[in-house]
Amino acid sequence: GAVVSQHPSRVICKSGTSVKIECRSLDFQATTMFWYRQFPKQSLMLMATSNEGSKATYEQGVEKDKFLINHASLTLSTLTVTSAHPEDSSFYICSASTNTDTQYFGPGTRLTVL
Amino acid sequence: RKEVEQDPGPFNVPEGATVAFNCTYSNSASQSFFWYRQDCRKEPKLLMSVYSSGNEDGRFTAQLNRASQYISLLIRDSKLSDSATYLCVVNPGGSYIPTFGRGTSLIVHP
């Protein structure tokens, strides 16, 4: 099946720093990539949707200036958490989708902000 | 009414039992439906798509009821390894922006 990678898998940083997370579709071209956040024992929350070469569409309540998304190619999207704070600590998961609309998820990035 | 609703459970069943989950959706124009499985602290993995005619894969059967706007997942002969959270995903027509349910927790015990 389709494989999506995420890097890094885990990051611990100090408050105020920025963290970049990469999401790659390894064996297919993704027309759309999604970024989710999941807090412990809660459901996935869609943060934003991005299509290659265009600006991301953010869900209500998600600050686009804080969570910068770049979808540079059909196989790569990045999420940068700017000036991270402890409340940003969460499990960030990307997914990639082709025209068939099935989503394939990356393994996730666990962010801890001290 | 939430767009996609699931009973969070947990469903606590013995090995070998048959268990079924439902997932209701509010958008009657929804086009495609999926069941995902998520293990603790892991990403969701696609379990199966749900077709109008029903879909069976080994011990798992998924069905769609458009009239009542729900999808179901049936697991027969439960295994310990089936313990996980099962997420339903509904894609509304046109935009392909997926909507996830909160998930149903299944615990299979010896």
Coordinates of C-alpha atoms in Angstrom, one line a residue:
Chain A
G1 CA 0.0 0.0 0.0
A2 CA 0.9 3.7 -0.1
V3 CA 3.5 4.8 2.3
V4 CA 3.7 8.1 4.1
S5 CA 6.7 9.1 6.2
Q6 CA 7.0 11.8 8.8
H7 CA 10.1 13.3 10.3
P8 CA 11.0 13.7 13.1
S9 CA 9.0 11.1 15.0
R10 CA 9.6 12.8 18.3
V11 CA 10.8 16.2 19.2
I12 CA 11.4 18.0 22.5
C13 CA 12.0 21.7 22.4
K14 CA 12.1 24.7 24.6
S15 CA 9.3 27.2 24.7
G16 CA 9.6 29.9 22.0
T17 CA 11.5 27.8 19.5
S18 CA 10.1 26.8 16.1
V19 CA 9.7 23.2 15.0
K20 CA 9.4 21.9 11.4
I21 CA 7.7 18.6 10.7
E22 CA 8.0 17.0 7.2
C23 CA 5.5 14.7 5.6
R24 CA 6.4 12.8 2.5
S25 CA 4.5 10.4 0.3
L26 CA 7.1 7.9 -0.7
D27 CA 5.6 5.9 -3.5
F28 CA 2.8 8.0 -4.8
Q29 CA 1.9 11.6 -5.7
A30 CA -0.4 13.2 -3.2
T31 CA -2.8 15.7 -4.6
T32 CA -3.8 16.7 -1.1
M33 CA -2.2 16.5 2.3
F34 CA -3.9 17.0 5.6
W35 CA -2.4 17.9 9.0
Y36 CA -4.0 16.7 12.2
R37 CA -3.4 17.2 15.8
Q38 CA -4.4 14.7 18.5
F39 CA -4.3 15.3 22.2
P40 CA -4.3 12.3 24.6
K41 CA -7.5 10.3 24.6
Q42 CA -9.1 12.7 22.1
S43 CA -10.1 12.4 18.5
L44 CA -8.1 13.6 15.6
M45 CA -8.6 17.2 14.9
L46 CA -8.1 18.5 11.4
M47 CA -5.8 21.5 11.4
A48 CA -5.5 22.3 7.7
T49 CA -5.7 20.9 4.2
S50 CA -3.1 21.7 1.6
N51 CA -2.8 21.2 -2.1
E52 CA 0.5 21.3 -3.9
G53 CA 1.4 24.8 -5.1
S54 CA -1.5 26.6 -3.3
K55 CA -2.1 28.1 0.1
A56 CA -3.3 25.8 2.8
T57 CA -6.9 26.0 4.0
Y58 CA -7.0 26.2 7.8
E59 CA -9.8 24.9 10.0
Q60 CA -11.6 27.4 12.2
G61 CA -9.6 28.2 15.3
V62 CA -6.2 27.2 13.9
E63 CA -3.9 30.1 13.6
K64 CA -2.3 30.2 10.2
D65 CA 0.6 32.4 11.3
K66 CA 1.5 30.0 14.1
F67 CA 1.1 26.8 12.1
L68 CA 2.9 27.4 8.8
I69 CA 2.2 24.9 6.1
N70 CA 4.2 24.6 2.9
H71 CA 3.2 22.1 0.2
A72 CA 6.2 22.4 -2.1
S73 CA 5.6 19.4 -4.3
L74 CA 3.3 16.4 -4.8
T75 CA 5.3 14.4 -2.3
L76 CA 6.3 16.8 0.4
S77 CA 4.4 19.0 2.8
T78 CA 5.9 20.7 5.9
L79 CA 4.3 22.0 9.1
T80 CA 6.2 24.6 11.1
V81 CA 5.0 25.3 14.6
T82 CA 6.3 28.8 15.3
S83 CA 7.2 30.0 18.7
A84 CA 6.0 26.8 20.3
H85 CA 4.5 26.8 23.8
P86 CA 3.7 23.9 26.2
E87 CA 0.1 24.0 25.1
D88 CA 1.2 23.1 21.6
S89 CA 2.5 19.8 22.9
S90 CA 0.6 17.1 21.0
F91 CA 0.7 14.3 18.5
Y92 CA 0.8 15.8 15.0
I93 CA -0.1 13.5 12.1
C94 CA -0.2 14.1 8.4
S95 CA -2.0 12.2 5.8
A96 CA -1.8 12.2 2.0
S97 CA -4.5 11.5 -0.4
T98 CA -4.8 10.9 -4.1
N99 CA -7.8 11.4 -6.3
T100 CA -9.3 8.3 -4.9
D101 CA -9.7 10.2 -1.6
T102 CA -8.4 7.4 0.5
Q103 CA -6.1 8.8 3.1
Y104 CA -2.8 7.3 4.1
F105 CA -1.3 8.5 7.4
G106 CA 2.2 9.2 8.4
P107 CA 3.4 7.7 11.7
G108 CA 3.0 10.9 13.5
T109 CA 5.3 13.4 15.3
R110 CA 5.1 13.6 19.1
L111 CA 6.0 17.2 20.1
T112 CA 6.8 18.1 23.6
V113 CA 7.4 21.8 24.4
L114 CA 9.1 22.4 27.8
Chain B
R1 CA -26.0 17.2 15.7
K2 CA -22.3 16.4 15.1
E3 CA -21.3 15.6 11.6
V4 CA -20.1 12.1 12.4
E5 CA -20.9 10.4 15.7
Q6 CA -19.6 7.3 17.3
D7 CA -20.2 5.6 20.6
P8 CA -16.9 6.0 22.3
G9 CA -17.3 2.8 24.3
P10 CA -15.2 1.1 25.5
F11 CA -16.7 -2.1 24.2
N12 CA -15.3 -4.8 26.4
V13 CA -15.7 -8.3 24.8
P14 CA -14.2 -11.7 25.3
E15 CA -12.1 -13.4 22.7
G16 CA -14.2 -15.1 20.1
A17 CA -17.1 -12.7 20.5
T18 CA -18.8 -10.9 17.7
V19 CA -19.0 -7.1 18.1
A20 CA -20.5 -4.4 16.0
F21 CA -20.1 -0.6 15.9
N22 CA -22.2 2.0 14.2
C23 CA -21.3 5.4 13.0
T24 CA -23.9 8.0 12.1
Y25 CA -23.4 10.9 9.8
S26 CA -25.4 14.0 9.2
N27 CA -24.6 15.0 5.6
S28 CA -26.8 13.0 3.3
A29 CA -24.6 14.0 0.3
S30 CA -21.6 12.2 1.8
Q31 CA -19.8 10.2 -0.9
S32 CA -17.3 7.9 0.6
F33 CA -16.9 6.2 3.9
F34 CA -14.0 4.4 5.6
W35 CA -13.1 2.6 8.8
Y36 CA -9.7 3.1 10.3
R37 CA -8.0 1.5 13.2
Q38 CA -5.8 3.4 15.6
D39 CA -3.6 1.8 18.2
C40 CA -2.6 3.7 21.3
R41 CA 0.0 6.4 20.4
K42 CA 0.1 5.4 16.8
E43 CA -1.3 6.8 13.6
P44 CA -4.6 5.6 12.1
K45 CA -4.4 2.8 9.6
L46 CA -7.0 2.1 6.9
L47 CA -9.0 -0.9 7.8
M48 CA -11.5 -0.9 4.9
S49 CA -13.6 1.2 2.7
V50 CA -17.3 1.0 2.9
Y51 CA -19.3 0.5 -0.2
S52 CA -23.0 0.6 -0.8
S53 CA -23.1 -3.1 -1.5
G54 CA -21.2 -3.9 1.7
N55 CA -17.6 -4.9 2.1
E56 CA -16.2 -8.0 3.7
D57 CA -12.5 -8.7 4.5
G58 CA -11.9 -11.8 6.5
R59 CA -13.5 -11.4 10.0
F60 CA -14.5 -7.8 9.2
T61 CA -17.7 -6.7 7.5
A62 CA -18.5 -3.1 6.8
Q63 CA -21.9 -1.9 5.6
L64 CA -23.5 1.4 4.6
N65 CA -27.1 2.3 5.2
R66 CA -27.8 5.5 3.3
A67 CA -31.4 5.7 4.2
S68 CA -30.6 5.9 7.9
Q69 CA -27.3 7.5 7.3
Y70 CA -25.0 5.2 9.2
I71 CA -22.2 2.8 8.5
S72 CA -21.4 -0.2 10.6
L73 CA -18.4 -2.4 11.3
L74 CA -18.8 -6.0 12.4
I75 CA -15.9 -8.0 13.8
R76 CA -16.4 -11.8 14.1
D77 CA -14.3 -14.1 16.3
S78 CA -12.6 -11.2 18.1
K79 CA -8.9 -11.5 18.8
L80 CA -6.8 -9.9 21.5
S81 CA -5.0 -8.0 18.7
D82 CA -8.3 -6.4 17.6
S83 CA -8.1 -4.2 20.7
A84 CA -7.8 -0.6 19.4
T85 CA -9.9 2.4 18.6
Y86 CA -11.9 2.3 15.5
L87 CA -12.5 5.5 13.6
C88 CA -15.1 6.1 11.0
V89 CA -14.4 8.7 8.3
V90 CA -16.9 10.3 6.1
N91 CA -16.1 12.3 3.1
P92 CA -18.7 14.8 2.0
G93 CA -19.4 15.3 -1.6
G94 CA -17.1 17.4 -3.7
S95 CA -14.4 18.7 -1.5
Y96 CA -13.0 15.5 -0.1
I97 CA -12.3 17.1 3.3
P98 CA -12.7 14.1 5.6
T99 CA -14.6 14.2 8.8
F100 CA -13.5 11.8 11.5
G101 CA -15.6 10.3 14.2
R102 CA -14.3 10.4 17.8
G103 CA -13.6 6.7 17.6
T104 CA -15.0 3.6 19.4
S105 CA -12.7 1.9 21.8
L106 CA -12.6 -1.9 21.7
I107 CA -11.0 -4.1 24.3
V108 CA -10.9 -7.8 23.7
H109 CA -10.0 -9.8 26.8
P110 CA -9.0 -13.4 27.3

